[in-house]
Coordinates of N, CA, C and O in Angstrom, one line a residue:
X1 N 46.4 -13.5 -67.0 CA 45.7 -13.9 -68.2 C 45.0 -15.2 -67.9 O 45.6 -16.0 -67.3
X2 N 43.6 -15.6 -68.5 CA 43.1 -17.0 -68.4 C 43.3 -17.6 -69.1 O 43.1 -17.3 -70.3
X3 N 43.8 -18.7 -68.9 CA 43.9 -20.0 -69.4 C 42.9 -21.0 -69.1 O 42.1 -20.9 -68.3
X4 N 43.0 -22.2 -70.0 CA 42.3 -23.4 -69.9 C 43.4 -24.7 -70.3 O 44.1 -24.9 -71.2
X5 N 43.0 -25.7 -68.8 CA 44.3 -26.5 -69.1 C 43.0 -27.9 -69.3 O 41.9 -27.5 -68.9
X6 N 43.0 -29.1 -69.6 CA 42.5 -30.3 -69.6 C 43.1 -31.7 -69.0 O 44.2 -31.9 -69.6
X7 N 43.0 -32.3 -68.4 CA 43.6 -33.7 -67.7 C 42.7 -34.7 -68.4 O 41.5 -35.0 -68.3
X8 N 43.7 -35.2 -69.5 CA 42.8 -36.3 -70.4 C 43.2 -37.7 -69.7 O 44.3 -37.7 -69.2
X9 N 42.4 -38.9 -69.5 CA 42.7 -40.5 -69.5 C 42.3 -40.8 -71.1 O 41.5 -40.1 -71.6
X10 N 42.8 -41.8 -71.7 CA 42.5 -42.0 -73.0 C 41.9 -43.4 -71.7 O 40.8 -43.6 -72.1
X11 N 42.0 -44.0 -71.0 CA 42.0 -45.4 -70.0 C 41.1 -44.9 -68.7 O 41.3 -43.7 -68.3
X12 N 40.3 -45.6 -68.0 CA 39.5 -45.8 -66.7 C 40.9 -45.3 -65.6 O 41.3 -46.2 -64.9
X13 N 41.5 -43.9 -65.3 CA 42.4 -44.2 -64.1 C 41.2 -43.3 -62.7 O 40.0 -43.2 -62.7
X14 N 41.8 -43.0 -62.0 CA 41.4 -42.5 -60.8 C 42.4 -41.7 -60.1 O 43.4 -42.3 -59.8
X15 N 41.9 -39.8 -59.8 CA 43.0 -39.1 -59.8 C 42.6 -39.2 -58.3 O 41.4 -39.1 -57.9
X16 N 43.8 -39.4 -57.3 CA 42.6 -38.5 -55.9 C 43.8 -37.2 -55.8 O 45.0 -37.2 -55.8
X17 N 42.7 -36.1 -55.6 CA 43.1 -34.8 -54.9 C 42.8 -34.8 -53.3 O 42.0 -35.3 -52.5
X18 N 43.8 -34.1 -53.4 CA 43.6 -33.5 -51.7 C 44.2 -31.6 -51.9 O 45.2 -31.2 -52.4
X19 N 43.6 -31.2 -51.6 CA 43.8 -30.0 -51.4 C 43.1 -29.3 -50.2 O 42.2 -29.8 -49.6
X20 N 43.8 -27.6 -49.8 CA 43.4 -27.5 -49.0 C 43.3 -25.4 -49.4 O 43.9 -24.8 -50.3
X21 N 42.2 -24.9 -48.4 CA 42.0 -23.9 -49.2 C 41.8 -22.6 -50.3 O 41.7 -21.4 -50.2
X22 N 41.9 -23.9 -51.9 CA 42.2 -23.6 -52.8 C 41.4 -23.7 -53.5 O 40.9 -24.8 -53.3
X23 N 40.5 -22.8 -54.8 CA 40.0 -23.4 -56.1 C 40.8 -24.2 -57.0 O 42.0 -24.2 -57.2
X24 N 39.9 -25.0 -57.6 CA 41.2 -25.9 -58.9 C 40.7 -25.2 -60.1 O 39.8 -25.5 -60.9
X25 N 41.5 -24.2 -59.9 CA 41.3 -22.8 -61.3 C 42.4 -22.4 -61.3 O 42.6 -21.4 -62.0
X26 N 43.9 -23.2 -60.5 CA 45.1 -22.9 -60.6 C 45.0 -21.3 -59.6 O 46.0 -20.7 -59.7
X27 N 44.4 -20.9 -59.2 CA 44.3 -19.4 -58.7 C 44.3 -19.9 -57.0 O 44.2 -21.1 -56.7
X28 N 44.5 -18.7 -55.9 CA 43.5 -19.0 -55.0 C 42.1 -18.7 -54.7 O 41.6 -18.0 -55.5
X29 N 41.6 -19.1 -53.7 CA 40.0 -19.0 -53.5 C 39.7 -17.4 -53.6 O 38.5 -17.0 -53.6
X30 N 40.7 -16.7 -53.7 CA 40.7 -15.2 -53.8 C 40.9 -14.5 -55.3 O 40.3 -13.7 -55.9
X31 N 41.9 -15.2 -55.5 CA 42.6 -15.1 -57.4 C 42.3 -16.2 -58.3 O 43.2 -16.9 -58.4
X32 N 41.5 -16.4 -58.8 CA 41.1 -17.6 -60.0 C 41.5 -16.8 -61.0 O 41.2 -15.6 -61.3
X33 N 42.1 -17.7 -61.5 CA 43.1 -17.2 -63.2 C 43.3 -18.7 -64.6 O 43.3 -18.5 -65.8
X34 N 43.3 -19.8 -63.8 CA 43.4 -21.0 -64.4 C 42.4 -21.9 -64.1 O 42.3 -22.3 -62.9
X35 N 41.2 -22.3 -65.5 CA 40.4 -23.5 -65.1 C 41.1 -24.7 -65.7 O 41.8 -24.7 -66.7
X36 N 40.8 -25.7 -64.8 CA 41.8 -27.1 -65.0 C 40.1 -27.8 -65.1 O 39.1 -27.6 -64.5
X37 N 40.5 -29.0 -66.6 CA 38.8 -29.5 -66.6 C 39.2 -30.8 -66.9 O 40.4 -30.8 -67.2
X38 N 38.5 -32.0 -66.9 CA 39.2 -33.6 -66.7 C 38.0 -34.2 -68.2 O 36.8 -34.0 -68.4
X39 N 38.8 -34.7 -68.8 CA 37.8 -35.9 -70.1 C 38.3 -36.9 -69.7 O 38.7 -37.3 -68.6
X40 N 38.1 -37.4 -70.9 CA 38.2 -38.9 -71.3 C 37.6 -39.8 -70.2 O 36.3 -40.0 -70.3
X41 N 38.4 -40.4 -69.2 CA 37.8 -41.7 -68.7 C 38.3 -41.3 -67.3 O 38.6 -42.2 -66.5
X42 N 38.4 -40.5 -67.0 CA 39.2 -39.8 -65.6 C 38.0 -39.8 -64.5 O 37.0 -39.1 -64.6
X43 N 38.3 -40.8 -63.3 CA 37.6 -40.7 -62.1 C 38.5 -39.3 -61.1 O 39.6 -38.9 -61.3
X44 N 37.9 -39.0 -60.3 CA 38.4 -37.7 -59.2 C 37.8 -38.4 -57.9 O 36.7 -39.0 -58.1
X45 N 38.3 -38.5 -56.8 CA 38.1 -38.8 -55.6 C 38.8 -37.8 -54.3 O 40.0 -37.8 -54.0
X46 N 37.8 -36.9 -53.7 CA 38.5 -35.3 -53.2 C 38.3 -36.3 -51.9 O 37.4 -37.1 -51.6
X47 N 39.8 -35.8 -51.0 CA 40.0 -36.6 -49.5 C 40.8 -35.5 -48.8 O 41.9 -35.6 -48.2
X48 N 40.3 -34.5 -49.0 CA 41.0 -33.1 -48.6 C 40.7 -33.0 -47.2 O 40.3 -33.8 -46.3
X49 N 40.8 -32.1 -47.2 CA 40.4 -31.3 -45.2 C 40.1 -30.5 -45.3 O 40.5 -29.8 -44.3
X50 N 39.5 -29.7 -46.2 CA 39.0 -28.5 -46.5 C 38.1 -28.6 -47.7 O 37.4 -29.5 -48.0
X51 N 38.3 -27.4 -48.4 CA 37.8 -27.8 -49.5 C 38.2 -27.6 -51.5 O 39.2 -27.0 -51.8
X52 N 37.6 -27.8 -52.1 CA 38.2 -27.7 -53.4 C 37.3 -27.9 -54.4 O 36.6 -28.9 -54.4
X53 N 37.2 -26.6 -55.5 CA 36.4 -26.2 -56.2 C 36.8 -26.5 -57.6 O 37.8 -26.1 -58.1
X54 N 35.7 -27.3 -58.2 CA 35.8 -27.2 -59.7 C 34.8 -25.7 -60.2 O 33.6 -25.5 -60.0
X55 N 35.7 -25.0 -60.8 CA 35.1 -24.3 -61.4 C 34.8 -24.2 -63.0 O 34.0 -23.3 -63.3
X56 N 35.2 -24.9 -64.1 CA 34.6 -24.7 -64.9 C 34.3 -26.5 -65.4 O 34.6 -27.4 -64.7
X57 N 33.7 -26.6 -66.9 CA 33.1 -27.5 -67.3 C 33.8 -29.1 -67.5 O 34.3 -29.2 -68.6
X58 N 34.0 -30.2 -66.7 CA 34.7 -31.3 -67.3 C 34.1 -32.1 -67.8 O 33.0 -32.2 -67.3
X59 N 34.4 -32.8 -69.1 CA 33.8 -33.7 -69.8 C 33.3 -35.2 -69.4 O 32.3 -35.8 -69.7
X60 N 34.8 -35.5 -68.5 CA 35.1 -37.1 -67.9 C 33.9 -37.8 -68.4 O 32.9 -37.2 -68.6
X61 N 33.8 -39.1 -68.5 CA 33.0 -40.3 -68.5 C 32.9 -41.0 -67.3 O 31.9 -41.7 -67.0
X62 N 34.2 -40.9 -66.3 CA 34.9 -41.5 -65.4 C 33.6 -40.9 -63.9 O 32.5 -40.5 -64.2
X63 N 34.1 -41.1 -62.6 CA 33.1 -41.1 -61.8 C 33.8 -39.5 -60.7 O 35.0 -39.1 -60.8
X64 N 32.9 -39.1 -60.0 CA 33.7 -37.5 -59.1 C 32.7 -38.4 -57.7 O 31.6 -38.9 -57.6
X65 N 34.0 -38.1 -56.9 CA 34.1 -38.7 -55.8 C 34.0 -37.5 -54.5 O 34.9 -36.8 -54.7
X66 N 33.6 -37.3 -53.7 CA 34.0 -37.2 -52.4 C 34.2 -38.1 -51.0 O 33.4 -39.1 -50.9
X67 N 35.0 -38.0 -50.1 CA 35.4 -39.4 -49.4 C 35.7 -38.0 -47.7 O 35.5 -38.1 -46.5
X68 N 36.0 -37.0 -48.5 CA 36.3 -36.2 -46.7 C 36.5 -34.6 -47.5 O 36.9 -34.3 -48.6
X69 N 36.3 -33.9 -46.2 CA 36.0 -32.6 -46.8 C 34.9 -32.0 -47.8 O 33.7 -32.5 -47.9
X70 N 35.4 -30.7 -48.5 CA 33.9 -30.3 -49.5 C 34.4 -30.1 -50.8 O 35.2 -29.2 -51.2
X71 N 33.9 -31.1 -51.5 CA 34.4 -30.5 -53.1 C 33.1 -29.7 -53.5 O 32.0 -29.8 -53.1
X72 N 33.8 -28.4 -54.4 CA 32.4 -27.7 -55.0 C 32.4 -27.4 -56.3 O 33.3 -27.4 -57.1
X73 N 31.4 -27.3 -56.5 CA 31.0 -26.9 -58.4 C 30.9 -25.7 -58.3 O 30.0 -25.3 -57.5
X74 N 31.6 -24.5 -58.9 CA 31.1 -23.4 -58.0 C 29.8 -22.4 -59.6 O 29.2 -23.2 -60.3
X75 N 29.7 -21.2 -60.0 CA 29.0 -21.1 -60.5 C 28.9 -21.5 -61.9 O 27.9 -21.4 -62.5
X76 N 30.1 -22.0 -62.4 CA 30.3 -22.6 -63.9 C 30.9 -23.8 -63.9 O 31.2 -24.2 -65.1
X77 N 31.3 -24.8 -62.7 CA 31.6 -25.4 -62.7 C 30.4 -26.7 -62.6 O 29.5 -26.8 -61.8
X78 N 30.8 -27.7 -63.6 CA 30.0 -29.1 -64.2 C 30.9 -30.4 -64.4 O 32.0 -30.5 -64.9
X79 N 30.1 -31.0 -64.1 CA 30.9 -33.2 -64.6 C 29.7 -33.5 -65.6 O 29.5 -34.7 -65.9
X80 N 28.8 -32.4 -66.0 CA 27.9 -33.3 -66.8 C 27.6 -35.0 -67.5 O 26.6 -35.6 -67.6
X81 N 29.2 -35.3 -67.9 CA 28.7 -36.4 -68.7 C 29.4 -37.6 -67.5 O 29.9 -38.6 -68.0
X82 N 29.4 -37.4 -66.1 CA 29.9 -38.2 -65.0 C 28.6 -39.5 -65.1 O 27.4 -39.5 -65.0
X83 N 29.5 -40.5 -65.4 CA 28.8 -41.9 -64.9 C 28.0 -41.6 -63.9 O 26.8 -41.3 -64.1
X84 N 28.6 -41.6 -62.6 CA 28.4 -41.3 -61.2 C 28.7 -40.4 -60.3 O 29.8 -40.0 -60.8
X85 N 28.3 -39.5 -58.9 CA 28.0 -38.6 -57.9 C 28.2 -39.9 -56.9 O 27.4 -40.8 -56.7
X86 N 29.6 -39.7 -56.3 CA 29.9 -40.5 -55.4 C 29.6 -39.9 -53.9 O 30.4 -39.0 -53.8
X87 N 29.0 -40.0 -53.0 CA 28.8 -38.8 -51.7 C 29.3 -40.6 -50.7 O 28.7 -41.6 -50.5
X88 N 30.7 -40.3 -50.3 CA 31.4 -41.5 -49.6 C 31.2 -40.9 -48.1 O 31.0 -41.7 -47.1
X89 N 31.4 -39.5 -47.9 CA 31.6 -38.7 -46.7 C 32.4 -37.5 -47.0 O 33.4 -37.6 -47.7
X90 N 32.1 -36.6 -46.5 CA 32.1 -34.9 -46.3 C 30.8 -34.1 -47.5 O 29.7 -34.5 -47.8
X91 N 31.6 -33.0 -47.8 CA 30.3 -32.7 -48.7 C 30.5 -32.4 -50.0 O 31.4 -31.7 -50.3
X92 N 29.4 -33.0 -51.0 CA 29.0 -32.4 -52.2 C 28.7 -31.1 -52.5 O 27.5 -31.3 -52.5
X93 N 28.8 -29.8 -52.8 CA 27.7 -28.5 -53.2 C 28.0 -27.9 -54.7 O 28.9 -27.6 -55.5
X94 N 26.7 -28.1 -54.4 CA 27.1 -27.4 -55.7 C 26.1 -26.0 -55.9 O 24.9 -26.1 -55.5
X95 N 26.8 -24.9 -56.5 CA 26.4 -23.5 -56.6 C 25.1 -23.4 -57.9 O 24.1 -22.8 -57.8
X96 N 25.5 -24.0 -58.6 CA 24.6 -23.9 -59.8 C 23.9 -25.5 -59.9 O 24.2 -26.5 -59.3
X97 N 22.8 -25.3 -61.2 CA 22.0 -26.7 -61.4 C 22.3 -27.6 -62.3 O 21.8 -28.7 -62.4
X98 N 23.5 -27.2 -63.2 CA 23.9 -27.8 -64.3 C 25.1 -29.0 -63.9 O 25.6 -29.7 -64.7
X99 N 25.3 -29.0 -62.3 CA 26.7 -29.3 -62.2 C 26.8 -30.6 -62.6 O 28.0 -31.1 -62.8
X100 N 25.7 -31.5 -62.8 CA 25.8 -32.9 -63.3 C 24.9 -33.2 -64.3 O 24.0 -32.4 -64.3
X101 N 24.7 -34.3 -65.1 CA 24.2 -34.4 -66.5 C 22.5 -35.5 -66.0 O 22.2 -36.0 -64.9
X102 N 22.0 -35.4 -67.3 CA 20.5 -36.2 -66.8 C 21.1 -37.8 -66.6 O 20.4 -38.5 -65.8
X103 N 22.2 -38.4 -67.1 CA 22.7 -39.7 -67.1 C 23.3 -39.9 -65.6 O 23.3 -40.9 -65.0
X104 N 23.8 -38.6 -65.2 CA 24.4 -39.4 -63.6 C 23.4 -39.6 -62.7 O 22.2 -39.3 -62.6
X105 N 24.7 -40.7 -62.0 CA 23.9 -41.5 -60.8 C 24.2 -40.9 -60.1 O 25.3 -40.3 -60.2
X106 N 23.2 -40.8 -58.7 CA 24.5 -40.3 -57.3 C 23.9 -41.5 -56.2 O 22.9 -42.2 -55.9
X107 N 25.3 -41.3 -55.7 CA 24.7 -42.4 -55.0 C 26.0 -42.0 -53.5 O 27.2 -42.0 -53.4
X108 N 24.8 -41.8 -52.3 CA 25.6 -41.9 -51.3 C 26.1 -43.6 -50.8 O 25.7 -44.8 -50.8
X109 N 27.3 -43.0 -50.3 CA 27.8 -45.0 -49.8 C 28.2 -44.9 -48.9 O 28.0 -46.0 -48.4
X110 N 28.6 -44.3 -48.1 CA 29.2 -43.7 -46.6 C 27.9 -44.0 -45.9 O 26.8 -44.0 -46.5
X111 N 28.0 -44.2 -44.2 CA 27.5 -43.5 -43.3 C 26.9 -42.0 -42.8 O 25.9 -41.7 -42.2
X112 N 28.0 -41.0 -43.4 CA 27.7 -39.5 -43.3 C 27.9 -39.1 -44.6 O 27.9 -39.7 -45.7
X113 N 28.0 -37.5 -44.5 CA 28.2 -37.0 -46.1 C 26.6 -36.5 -46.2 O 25.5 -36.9 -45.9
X114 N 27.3 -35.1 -46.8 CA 25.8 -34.6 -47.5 C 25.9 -34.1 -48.9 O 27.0 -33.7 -49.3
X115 N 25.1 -34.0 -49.6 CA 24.9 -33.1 -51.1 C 24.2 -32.0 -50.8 O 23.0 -31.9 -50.7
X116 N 25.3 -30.8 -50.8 CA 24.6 -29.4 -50.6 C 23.8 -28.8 -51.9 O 24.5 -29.1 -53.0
X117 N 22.7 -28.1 -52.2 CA 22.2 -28.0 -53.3 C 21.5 -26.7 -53.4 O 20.3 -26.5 -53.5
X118 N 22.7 -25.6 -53.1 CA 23.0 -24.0 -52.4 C 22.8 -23.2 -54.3 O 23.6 -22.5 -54.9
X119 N 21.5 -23.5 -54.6 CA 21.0 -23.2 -55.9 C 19.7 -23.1 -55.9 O 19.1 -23.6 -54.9
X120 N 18.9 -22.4 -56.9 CA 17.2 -21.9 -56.7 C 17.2 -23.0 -57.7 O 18.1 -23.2 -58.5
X121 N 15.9 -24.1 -57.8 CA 15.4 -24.9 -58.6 C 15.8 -25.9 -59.0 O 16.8 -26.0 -58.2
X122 N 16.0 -27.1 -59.8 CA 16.3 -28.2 -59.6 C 17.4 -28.6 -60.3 O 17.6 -27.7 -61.1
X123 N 18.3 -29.6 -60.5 CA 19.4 -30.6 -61.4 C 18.9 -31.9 -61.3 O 18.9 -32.7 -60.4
X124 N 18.2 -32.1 -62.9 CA 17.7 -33.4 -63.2 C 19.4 -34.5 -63.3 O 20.4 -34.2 -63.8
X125 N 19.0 -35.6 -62.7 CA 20.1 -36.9 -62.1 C 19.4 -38.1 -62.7 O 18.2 -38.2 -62.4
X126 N 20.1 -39.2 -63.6 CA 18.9 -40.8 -63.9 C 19.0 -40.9 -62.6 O 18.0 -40.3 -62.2
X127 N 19.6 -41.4 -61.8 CA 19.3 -42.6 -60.3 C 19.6 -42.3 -59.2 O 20.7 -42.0 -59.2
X128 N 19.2 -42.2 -57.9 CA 19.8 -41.9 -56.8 C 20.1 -43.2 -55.6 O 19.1 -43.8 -55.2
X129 N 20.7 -43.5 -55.4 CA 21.1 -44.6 -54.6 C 21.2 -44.2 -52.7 O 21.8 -43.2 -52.5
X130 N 20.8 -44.7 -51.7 CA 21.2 -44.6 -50.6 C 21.6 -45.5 -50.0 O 21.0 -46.1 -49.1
X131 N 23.1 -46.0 -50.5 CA 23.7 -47.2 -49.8 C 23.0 -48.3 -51.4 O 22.9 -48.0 -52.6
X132 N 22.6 -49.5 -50.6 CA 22.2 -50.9 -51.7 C 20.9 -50.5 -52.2 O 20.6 -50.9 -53.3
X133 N 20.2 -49.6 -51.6 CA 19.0 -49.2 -52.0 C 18.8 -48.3 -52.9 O 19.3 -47.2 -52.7
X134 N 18.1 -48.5 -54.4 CA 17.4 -47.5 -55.6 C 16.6 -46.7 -55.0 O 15.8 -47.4 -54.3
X135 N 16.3 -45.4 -55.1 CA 15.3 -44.7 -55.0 C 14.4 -44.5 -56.0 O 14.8 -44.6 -57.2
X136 N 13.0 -44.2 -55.9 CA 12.1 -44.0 -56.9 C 12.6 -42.6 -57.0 O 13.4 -41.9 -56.3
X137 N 11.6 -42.6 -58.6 CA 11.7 -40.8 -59.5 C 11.0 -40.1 -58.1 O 10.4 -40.6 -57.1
X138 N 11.6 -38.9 -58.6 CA 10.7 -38.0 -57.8 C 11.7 -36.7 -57.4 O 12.7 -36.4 -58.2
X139 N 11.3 -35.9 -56.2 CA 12.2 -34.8 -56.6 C 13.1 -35.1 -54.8 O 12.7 -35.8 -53.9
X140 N 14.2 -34.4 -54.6 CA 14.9 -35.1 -53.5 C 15.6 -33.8 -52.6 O 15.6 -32.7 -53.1
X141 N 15.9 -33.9 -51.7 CA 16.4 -32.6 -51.2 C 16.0 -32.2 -49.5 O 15.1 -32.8 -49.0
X142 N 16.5 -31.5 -48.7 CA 16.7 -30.5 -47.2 C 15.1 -30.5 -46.8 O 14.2 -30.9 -47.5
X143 N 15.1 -30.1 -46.0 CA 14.2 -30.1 -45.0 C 13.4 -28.7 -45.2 O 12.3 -28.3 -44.8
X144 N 14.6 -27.8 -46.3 CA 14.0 -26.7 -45.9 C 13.9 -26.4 -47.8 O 14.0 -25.4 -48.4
X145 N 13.6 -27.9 -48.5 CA 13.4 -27.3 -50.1 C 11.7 -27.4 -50.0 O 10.8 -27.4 -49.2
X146 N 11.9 -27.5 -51.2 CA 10.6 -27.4 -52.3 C 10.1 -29.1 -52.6 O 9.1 -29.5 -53.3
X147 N 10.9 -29.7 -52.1 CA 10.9 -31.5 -52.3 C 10.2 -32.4 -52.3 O 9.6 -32.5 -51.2
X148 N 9.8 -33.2 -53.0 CA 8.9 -34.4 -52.4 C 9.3 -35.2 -51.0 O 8.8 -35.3 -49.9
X149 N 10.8 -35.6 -51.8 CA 11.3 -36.7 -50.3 C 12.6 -35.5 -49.7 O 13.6 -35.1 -50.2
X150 N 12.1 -35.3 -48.6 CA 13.3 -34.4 -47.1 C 13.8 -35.7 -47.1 O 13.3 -36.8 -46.9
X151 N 15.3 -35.3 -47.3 CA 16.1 -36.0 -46.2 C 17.5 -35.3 -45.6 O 18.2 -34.4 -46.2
X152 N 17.7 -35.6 -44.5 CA 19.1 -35.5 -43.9 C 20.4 -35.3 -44.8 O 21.2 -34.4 -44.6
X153 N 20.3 -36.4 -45.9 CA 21.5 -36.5 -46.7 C 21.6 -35.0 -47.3 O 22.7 -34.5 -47.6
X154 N 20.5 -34.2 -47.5 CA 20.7 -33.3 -48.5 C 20.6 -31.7 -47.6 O 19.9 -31.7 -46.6
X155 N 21.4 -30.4 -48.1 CA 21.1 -29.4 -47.3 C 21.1 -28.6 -48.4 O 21.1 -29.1 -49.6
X156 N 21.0 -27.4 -48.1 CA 20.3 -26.5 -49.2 C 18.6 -26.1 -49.7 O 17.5 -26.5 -49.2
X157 N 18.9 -25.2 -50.6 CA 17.4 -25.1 -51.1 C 17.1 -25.9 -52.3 O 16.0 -26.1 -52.7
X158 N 18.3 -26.5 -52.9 CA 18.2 -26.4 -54.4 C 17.3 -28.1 -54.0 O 17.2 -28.6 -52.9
X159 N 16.9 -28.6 -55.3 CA 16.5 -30.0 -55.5 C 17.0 -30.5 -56.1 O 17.6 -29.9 -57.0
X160 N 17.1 -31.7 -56.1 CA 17.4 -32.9 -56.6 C 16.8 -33.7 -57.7 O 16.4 -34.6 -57.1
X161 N 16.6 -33.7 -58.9 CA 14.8 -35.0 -59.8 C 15.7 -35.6 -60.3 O 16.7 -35.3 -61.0
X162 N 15.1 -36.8 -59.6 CA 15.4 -38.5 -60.0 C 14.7 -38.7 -61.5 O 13.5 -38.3 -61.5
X163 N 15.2 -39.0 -62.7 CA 14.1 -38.9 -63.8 C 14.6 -40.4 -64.4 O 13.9 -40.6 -65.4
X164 N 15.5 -41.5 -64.2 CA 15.4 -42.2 -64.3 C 14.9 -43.5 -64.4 O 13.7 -43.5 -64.6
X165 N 15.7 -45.0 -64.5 CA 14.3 -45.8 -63.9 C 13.7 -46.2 -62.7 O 12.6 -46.8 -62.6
X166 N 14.4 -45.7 -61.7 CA 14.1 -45.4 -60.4 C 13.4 -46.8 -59.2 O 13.9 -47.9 -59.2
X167 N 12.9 -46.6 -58.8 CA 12.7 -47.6 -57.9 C 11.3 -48.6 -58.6 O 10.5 -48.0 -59.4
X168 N 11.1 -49.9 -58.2 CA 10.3 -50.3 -59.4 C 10.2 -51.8 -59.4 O 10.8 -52.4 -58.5
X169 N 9.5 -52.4 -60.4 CA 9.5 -53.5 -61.0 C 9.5 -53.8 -62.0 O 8.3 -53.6 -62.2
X170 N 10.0 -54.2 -63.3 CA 9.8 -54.7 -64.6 C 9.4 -56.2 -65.0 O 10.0 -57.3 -64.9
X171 N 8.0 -55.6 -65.8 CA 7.3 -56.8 -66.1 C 7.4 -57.5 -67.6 O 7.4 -56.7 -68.5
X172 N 7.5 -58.8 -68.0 CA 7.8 -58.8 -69.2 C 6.5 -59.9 -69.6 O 6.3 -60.9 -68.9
X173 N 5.5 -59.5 -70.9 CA 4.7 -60.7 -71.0 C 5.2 -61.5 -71.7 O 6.4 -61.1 -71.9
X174 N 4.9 -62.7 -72.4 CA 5.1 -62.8 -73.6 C 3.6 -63.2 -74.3 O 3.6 -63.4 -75.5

């Protein structure tokens, strides 16, 4: 029978998973039976060796991390209201476009690491960061998308749109 379970922080903590194998639907990658979804203020940081799938919707405010291995969104899984898209090293993918909200940042900080974007059409993101560097608006993504800017960082078809304030100057008169 399906269930739905929630991991609330009422406080800023930081969960790290490691798993290996497994969807986090409480099932295996074969049997999904239980979605597990995170609110309140709950950061996630996946340091697995394999990989590990959110499949359905979390609320968090808190930040979703990858640091090793592949975390995935798979077709109903979302962090919509995630501060931040941490890509530290191994990989991001996500199946569907909804997997993050117009307010997240992502921001790779690692050396390696990619954001797979194994979806037709785009997931609007405010900021994209590479390391210290803001990127301008625009649309982001593989060698082999629909993109403005190709890069390395990204594989897939899907795109990436920067729609926030992006790279820039702000001028003030008086």
């Amino acid at each position: 029978k399906d269930s739905t379970s929630t991991i609330t922080s009422e406080k800023p903590a930081t969960l790290f998973l490691k798993h290996d194998v497994v969807s986090y639907d409480g099932g295996s990658a074969y049997e999904a039976t239980n979605k597990t979804c995170f609110a309140g203020a709950a950061n996630v940081n996946f340091v697995g060796s394999k990989f590990f799938q959110f499949a359905g919707p979390s609320t968090s405010t808190g930040t979703v991390q990858v640091t090793t291995g592949r975390l995935e969104f798979g077709a109903d899984g979302s962090w919509t209201n995630a501060t931040a898209a941490i890509v530290a090293g191994g990989e991001m993918k996500f199946f569907n476009r909804r997997g993050l909200g117009r307010g997240t940042d992502v921001r790779f900080t690692g050396t390696s690491g990619t954001m797979n974007l194994a979806y037709s059409g785009s997931m609007a993101v405010h900021d994209l960061w590479f390391g210290d560097e803001q990127q301008q608006k625009g649309t982001y993504g593989s060698a082999s998308s629909t993109a403005q800017h190709k890069d390395a960082r990204f594989a897939g078809t899907g795109v990436l749109a920067v729609i926030g304030e992006g790279y820039g100057t702000v001028l003030f008169f008086r």
